[in-house]
Coordinates of C-alpha atoms and ligand atoms in Angstrom, one line a residue:
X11 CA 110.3 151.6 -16.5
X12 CA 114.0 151.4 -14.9
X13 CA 115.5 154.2 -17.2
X14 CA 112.4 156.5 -15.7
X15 CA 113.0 155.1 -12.3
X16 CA 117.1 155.5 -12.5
X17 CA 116.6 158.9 -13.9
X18 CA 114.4 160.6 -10.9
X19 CA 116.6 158.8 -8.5
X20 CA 120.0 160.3 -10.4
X21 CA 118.3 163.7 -11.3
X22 CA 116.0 164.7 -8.8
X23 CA 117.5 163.0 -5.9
X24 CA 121.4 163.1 -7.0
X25 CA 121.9 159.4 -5.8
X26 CA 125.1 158.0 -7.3
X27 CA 124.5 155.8 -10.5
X28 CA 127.1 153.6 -8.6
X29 CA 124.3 152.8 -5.9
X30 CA 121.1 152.7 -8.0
X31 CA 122.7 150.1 -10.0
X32 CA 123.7 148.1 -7.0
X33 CA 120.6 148.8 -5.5
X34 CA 119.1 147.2 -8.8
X35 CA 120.3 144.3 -9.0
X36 CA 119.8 143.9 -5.3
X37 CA 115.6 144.1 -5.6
X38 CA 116.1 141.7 -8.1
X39 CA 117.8 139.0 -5.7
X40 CA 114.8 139.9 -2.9
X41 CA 111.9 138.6 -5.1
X42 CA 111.1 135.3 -3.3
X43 CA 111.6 136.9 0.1
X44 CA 109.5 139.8 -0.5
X45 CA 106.9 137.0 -2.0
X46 CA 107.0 135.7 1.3
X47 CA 106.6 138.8 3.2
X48 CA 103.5 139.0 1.3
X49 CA 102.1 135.7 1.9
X50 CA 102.5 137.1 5.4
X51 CA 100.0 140.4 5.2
X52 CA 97.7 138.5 3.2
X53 CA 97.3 136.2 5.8
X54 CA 97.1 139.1 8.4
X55 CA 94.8 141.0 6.1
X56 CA 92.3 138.0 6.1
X57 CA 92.9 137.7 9.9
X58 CA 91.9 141.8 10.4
X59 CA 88.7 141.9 8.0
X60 CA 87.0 138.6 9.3
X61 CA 87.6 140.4 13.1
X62 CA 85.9 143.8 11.5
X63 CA 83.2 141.7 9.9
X64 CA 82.7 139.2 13.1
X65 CA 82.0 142.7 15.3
X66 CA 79.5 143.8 12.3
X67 CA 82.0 147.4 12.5
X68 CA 79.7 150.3 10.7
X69 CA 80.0 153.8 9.4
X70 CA 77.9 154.4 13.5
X71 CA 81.3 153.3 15.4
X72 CA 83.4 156.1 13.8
X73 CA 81.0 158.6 15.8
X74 CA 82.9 160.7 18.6
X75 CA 82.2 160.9 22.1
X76 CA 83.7 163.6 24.7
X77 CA 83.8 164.7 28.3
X78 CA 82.8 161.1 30.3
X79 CA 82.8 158.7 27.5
X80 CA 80.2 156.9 28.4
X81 CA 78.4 154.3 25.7
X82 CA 81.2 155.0 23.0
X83 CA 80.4 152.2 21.2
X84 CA 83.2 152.4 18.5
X85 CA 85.8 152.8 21.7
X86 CA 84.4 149.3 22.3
X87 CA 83.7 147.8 19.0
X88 CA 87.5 148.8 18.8
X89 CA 88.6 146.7 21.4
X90 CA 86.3 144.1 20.7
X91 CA 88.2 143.9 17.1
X92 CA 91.5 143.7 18.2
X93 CA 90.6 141.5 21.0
X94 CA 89.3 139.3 17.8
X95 CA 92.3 140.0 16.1
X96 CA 94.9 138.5 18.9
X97 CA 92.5 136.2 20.2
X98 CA 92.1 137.5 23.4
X99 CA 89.1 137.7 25.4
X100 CA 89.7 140.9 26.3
X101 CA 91.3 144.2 25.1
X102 CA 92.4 147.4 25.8
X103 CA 93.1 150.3 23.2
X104 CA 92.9 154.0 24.2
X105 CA 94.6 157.2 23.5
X106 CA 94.8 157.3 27.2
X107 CA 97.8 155.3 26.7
X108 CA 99.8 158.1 25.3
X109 CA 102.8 155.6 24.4
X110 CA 103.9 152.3 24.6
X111 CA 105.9 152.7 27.5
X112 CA 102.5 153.8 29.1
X113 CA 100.7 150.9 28.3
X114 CA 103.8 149.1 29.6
X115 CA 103.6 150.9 32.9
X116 CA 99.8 150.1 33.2
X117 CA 99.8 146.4 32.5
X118 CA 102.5 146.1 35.1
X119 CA 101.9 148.2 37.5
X120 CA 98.0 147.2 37.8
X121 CA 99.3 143.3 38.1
X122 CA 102.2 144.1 40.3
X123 CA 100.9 145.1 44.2
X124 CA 103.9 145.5 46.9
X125 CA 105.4 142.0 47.6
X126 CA 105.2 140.6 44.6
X127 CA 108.2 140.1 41.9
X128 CA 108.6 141.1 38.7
X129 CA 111.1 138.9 36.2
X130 CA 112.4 139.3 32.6
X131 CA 113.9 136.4 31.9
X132 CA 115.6 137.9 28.5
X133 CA 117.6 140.3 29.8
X134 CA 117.6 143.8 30.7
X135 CA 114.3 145.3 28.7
X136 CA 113.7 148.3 27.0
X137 CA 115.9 151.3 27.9
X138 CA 112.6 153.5 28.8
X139 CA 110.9 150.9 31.6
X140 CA 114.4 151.4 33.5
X141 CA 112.2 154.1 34.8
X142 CA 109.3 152.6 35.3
X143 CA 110.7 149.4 36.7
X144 CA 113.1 151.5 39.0
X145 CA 116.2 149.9 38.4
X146 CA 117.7 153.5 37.8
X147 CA 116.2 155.1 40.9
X148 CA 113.4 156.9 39.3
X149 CA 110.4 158.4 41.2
X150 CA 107.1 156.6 41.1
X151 CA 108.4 153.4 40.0
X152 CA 107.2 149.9 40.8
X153 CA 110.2 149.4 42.9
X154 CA 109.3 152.5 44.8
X155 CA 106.1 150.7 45.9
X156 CA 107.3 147.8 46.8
X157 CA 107.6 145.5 44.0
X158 CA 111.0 143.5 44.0
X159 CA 112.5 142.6 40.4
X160 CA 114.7 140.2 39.2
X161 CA 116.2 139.8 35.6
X162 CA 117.9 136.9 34.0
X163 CA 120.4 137.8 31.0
X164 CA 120.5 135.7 27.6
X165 CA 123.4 133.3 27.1
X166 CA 126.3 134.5 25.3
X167 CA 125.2 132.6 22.2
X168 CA 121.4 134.9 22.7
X169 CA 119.8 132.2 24.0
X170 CA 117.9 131.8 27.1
X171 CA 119.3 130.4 30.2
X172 CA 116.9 128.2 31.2
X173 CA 118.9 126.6 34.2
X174 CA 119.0 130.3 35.9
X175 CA 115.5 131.2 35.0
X176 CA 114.7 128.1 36.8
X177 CA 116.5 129.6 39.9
X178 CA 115.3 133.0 39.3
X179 CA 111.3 131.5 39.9
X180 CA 110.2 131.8 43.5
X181 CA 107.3 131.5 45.6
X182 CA 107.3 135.8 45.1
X183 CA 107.5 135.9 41.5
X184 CA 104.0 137.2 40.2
X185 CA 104.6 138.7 36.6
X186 CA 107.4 137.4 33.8
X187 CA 108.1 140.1 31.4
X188 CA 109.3 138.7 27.8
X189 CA 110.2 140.8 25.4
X190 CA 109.8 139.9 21.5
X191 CA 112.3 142.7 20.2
X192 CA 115.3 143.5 20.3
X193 CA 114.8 147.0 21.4
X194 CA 118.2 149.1 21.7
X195 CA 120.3 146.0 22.3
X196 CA 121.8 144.0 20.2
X197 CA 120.4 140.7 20.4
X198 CA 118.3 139.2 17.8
X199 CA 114.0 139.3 18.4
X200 CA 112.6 136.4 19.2
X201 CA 110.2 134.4 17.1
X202 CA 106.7 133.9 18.4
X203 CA 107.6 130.2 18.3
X204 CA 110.6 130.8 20.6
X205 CA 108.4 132.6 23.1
X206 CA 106.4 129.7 22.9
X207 CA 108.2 127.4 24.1
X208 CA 110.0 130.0 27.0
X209 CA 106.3 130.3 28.3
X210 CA 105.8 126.7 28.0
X211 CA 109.2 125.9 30.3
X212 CA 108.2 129.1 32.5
X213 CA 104.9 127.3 33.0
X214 CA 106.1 124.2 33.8
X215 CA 108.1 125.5 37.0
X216 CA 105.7 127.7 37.4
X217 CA 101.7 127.6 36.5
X218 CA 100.1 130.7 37.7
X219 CA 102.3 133.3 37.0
X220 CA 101.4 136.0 35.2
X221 CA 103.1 136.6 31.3
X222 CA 103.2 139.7 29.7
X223 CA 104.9 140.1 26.3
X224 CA 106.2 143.2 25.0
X225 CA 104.9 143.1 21.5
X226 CA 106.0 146.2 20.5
X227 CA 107.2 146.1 16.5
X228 CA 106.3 142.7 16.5
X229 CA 102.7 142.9 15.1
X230 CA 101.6 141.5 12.0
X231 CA 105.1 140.1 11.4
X232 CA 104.5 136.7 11.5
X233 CA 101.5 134.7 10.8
X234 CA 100.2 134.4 14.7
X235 CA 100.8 136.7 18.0
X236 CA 102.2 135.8 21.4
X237 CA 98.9 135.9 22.5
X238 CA 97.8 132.7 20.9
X239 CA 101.3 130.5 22.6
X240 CA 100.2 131.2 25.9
X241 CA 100.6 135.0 26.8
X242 CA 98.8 136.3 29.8
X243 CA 99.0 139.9 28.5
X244 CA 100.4 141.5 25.2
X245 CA 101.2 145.1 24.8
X246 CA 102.7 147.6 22.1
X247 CA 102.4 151.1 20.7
X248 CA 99.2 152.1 18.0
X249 CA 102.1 155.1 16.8
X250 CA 104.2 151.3 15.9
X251 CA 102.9 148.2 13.8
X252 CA 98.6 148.3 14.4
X253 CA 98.2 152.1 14.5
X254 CA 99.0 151.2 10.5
X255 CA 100.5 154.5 10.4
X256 CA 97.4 156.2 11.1
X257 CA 96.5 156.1 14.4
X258 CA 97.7 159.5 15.7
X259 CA 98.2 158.2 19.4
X260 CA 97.7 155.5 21.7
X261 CA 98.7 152.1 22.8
X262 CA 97.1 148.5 23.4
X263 CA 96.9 145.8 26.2
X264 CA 95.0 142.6 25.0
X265 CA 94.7 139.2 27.2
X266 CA 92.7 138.0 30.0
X267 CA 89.7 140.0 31.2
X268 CA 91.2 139.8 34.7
X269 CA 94.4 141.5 33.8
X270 CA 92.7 144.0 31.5
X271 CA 89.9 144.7 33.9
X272 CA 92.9 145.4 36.1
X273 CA 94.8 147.9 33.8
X274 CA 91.6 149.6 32.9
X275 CA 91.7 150.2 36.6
X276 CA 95.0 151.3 36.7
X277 CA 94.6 154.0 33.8
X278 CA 91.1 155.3 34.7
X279 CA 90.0 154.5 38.4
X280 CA 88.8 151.6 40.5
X281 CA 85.4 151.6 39.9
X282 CA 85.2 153.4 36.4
X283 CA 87.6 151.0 34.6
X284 CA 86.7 150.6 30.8
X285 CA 83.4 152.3 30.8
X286 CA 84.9 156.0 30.7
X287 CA 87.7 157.4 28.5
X288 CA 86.2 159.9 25.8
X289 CA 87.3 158.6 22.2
X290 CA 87.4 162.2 20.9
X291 CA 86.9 161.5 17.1
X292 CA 90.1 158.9 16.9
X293 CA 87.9 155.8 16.7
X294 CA 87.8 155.9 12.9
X295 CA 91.6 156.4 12.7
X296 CA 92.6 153.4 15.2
X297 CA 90.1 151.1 12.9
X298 CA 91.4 152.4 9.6
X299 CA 95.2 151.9 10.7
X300 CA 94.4 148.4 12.1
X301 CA 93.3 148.0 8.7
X302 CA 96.1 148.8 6.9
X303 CA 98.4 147.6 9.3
X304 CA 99.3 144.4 7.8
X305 CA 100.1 145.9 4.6
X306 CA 101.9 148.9 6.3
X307 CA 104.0 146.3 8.7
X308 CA 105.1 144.6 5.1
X309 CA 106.0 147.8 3.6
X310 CA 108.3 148.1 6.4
X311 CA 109.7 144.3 6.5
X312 CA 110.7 144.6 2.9
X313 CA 112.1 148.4 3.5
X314 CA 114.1 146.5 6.4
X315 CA 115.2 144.1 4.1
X316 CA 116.1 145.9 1.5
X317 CA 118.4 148.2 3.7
X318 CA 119.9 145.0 5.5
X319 CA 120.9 143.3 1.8
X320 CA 122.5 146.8 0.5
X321 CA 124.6 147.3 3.8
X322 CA 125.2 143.4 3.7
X323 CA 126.4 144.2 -0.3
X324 CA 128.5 147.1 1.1
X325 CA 130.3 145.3 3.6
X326 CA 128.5 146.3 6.9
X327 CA 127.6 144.1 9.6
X328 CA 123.7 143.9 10.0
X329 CA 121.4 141.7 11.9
X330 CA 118.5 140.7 11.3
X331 CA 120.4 139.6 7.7
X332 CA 119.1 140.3 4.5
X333 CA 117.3 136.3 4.1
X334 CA 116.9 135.5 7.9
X335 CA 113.1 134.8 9.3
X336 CA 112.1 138.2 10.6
X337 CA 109.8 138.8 14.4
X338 CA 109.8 142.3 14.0
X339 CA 110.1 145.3 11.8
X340 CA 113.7 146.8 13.6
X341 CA 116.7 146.3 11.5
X342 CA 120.3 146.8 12.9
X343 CA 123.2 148.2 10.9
X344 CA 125.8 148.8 12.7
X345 CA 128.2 151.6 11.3
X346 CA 131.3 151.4 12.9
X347 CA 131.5 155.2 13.2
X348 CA 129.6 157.6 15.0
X349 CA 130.0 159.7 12.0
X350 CA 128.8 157.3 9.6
X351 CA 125.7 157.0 12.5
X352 CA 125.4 160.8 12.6
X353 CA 125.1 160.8 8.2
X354 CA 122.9 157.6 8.0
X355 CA 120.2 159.3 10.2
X356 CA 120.2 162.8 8.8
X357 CA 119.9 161.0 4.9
X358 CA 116.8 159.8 6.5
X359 CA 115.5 162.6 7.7
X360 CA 116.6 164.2 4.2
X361 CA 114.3 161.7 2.6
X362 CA 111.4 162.2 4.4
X363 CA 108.0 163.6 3.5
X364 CA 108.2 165.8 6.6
X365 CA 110.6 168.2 7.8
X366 CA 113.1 167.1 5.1
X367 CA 115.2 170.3 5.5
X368 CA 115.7 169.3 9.0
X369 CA 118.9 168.1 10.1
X370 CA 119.1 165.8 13.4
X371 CA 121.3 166.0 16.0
X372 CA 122.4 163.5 19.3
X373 CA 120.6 164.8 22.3
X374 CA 119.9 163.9 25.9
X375 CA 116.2 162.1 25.4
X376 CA 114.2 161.9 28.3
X377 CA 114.3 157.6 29.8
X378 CA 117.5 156.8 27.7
X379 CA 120.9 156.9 29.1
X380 CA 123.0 157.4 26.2
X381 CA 122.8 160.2 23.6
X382 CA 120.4 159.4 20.8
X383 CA 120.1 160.7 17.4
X384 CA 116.2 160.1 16.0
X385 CA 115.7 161.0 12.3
X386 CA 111.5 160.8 11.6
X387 CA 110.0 163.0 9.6
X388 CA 106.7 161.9 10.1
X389 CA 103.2 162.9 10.0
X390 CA 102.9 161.6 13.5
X391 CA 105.7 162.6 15.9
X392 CA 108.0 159.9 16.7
X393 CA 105.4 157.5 14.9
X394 CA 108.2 154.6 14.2
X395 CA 105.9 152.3 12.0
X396 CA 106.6 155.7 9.7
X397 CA 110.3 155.6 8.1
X398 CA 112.4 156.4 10.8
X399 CA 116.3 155.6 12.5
X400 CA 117.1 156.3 16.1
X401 CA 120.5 154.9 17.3
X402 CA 122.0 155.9 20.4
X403 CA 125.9 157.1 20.6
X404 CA 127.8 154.0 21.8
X405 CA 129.5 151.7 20.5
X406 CA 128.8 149.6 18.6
X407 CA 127.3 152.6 16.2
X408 CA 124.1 150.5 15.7
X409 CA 122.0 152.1 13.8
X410 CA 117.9 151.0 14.5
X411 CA 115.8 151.4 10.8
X412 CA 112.4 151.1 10.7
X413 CA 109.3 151.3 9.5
X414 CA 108.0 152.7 5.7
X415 CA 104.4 153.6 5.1
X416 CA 105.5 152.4 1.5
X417 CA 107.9 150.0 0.5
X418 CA 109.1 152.7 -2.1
X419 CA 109.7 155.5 0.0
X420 CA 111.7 153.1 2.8
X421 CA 114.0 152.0 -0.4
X422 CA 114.5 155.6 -1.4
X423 CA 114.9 156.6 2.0
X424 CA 117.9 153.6 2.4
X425 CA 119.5 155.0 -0.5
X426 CA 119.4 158.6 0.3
X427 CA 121.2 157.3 3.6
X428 CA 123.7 155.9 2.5
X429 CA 124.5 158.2 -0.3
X430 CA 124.8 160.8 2.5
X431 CA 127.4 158.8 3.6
X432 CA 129.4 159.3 1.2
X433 CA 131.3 155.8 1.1
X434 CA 130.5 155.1 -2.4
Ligands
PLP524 C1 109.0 151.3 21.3 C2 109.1 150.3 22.3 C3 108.6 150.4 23.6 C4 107.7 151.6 24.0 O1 108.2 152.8 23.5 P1 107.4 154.1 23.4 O2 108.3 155.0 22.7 O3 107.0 154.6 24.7 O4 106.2 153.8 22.5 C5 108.7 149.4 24.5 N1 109.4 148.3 24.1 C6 109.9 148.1 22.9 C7 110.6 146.8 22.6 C8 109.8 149.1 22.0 O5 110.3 148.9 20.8

């Protein structure tokens, strides 16, 4: 098996003998962890089918509607499911949502009205809601219209500063924004259990304040959601984690029929809410990525780890490392070099199923302030559940890997990277 194995990766993809070996005996150290990882999407898998089988899903949902929308029963059996799923009484999935950013802008800006204050209390979030927070100036944002916002930085050491949050909470603060990942910044995720207990001290100064958590790569990476330690609201991407790779568009909002009602508001109409929004054909895709999902987010947790223990093995400074607990999919290597940033990304664009022969370049992206190279050469554009590195040009040279459909293809993928380095 390893000879046939070593000989496609030496022959057909000209990978060093040097790195299949190391990358060997490496898989063979990650046995218990990826046993664990598995435990994981077993667990999630059980979670997923008893929510398909609770809303009694049949061949009937993955019918179409168009034009209004009206009665599209599998639009709602699909929120139904993954309101099951994160234990939510409510839910809100559409391709309406064209990103996660989107579904971002709707949960806050339909539970935000002028006057009120929005707080993250873990720093400054993710570089794309700069716009739609209004920190940078943009047009349209929720600063424009009156919201006020406040943000609380992590401790040195990553953790939170409770004393300042403390101070931060006022008689105007209506919505906390918490992050779970690490985004484009170089602090570590946080753990569900960690969000836990920031929620927990958050309520305690404050009760009725609303919590939204930024789930976004977090799905189906640990055994429960931020939705089930307290979460108002939960929101991510269905082109991330529960799209499953499938799902060719879209994003979620799951929580509290108030706040949902509210969003669904926000992205229709006052008035028309949930009940309109065409499914155009995708309802069978978002129910057959959810599906897969926990087996696709483990795919990329061990592709993640694999690339952290190599890089570790190589002498690179990573984070998450290779054998720490893991709350998301994203895994940081940082390069040291924009070069060695520059030939990391276009190996994984080289070992992709999709627009192999394509090489990426830094550009100016639309919401991000640095230059960013993006290697994906996916079957969904930008899909990032799909094997994919983005990284912008600053230093430190960090390097953002994630996702694999298959754990095989994120290992080859790692490998083709770094031999494209051309380090060893
Ligand atoms: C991906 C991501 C988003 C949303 O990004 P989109 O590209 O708009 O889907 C928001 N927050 C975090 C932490 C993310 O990782």
């Amino acid at each position: 098996m390893r000879k046939l194995i070593d000989e496609i990766l030496l022959k057909e993809f000209n990978i060093s003998k040097k790195l299949i070996d190391i990358a060997y005996d490496i898989e063979n150290k990650l046995h218990n962890k990826f046993m664990e990882i598995d435990k994981i999407a077993e667990y999630n898998q059980y979670k997923v089918l008893k929510a398909f089988q609770q809303n009694k899903v049949s061949e009937m949902h993955f019918g179409s509607t168009t034009g209004y929308g009206y009665n599209d029963a599998g639009r709602d059996i699909v929120e139904s499911v993954y309101a099951d799923v994160f234990k939510t009484e409510s839910a809100l999935v559409r391709s309406q949502m064209v990103c996660g950013t989107h579904a971002l802008s709707v949960a806050l800006s339909a539970n935000l009205k002028p006057g009120d204050e929005m707080l993250c209390p873990v720093g400054k979030p993710y570089d794309t809601l700069a716009s739609v927070i209004g920190t940078n100036g943009a047009r349209g944002s929720l600063i424009e219209y009156g919201v006020t916002y406040r943000q609380v930085d992590l401790l040195p050491d990553h953790g939170f500063d409770y004393e300042n949050i403390k101070k931060a909470i006022n008689t105007k603060t209506k919505l906390i924004e918490i992050q779970r990942s690490r985004g484009y910044s170089t602090r570590a995720s946080f753990s569900v259990k960690e969000i836990e207990n920031l929620i927990k001290y958050i309520r305690g100064i404050k009760g009725d304040v609303t919590i939204l958590v930024d789930n976004c790569y977090g799905e189906f990476v640990e055994y429960i959601e931020p939705s089930e330690v307290g979460a108002d609201m939960v929101v991510g991407s269905l082109i991330k984690n529960p799209g499953g790779g499938i799902a060719p568009i879209g994003g979620y909002i799951v929580g509290k029929t108030e706040y949902i009602d509210n969003a669904s508001y926000k992205l229709t109409c006052p008035g028309l809410g949930k009940e309109v929004g065409a499914s155009l054909g995708l309802n069978r895709n978002f129910l057959q990525g959810l599906f897969l999902a926990p087996q696709t987010v483990s795919a990329s947790l061990k592709g993640a780890i694999f690339s952290a223990a190599i890089m570790e093995k190589l002498e690179f400074e990573v984070s998450p490392k290779a054998n720490d607990n893991r709350t998301d999919i994203v895994q940081q290597l940082n390069m040291r070099t924009p070069e060695n940033v520059i030939k990391f990304c276009q190996g994984i664009q080289k070992a992709s199923p999709i627009d192999s022969h394509a090489i990426p370049q830094p550009w100016d992206m639309p919401g991000y302030d640095d230059q960013v190279i993006m290697a994906a050469g996916t079957f969904v554009q930008g899909s990032s559940i799909e094997l994919s590195a983005d990284a912008p040009i600053r230093p430190p040279y960090t390097v953002y890997l994630q996702g694999g459909l298959t754990y095989s293809h994120a290992k080859i993928g790692t490998l083709i990277a770094i031999d494209n380095m051309k380090i060893i």
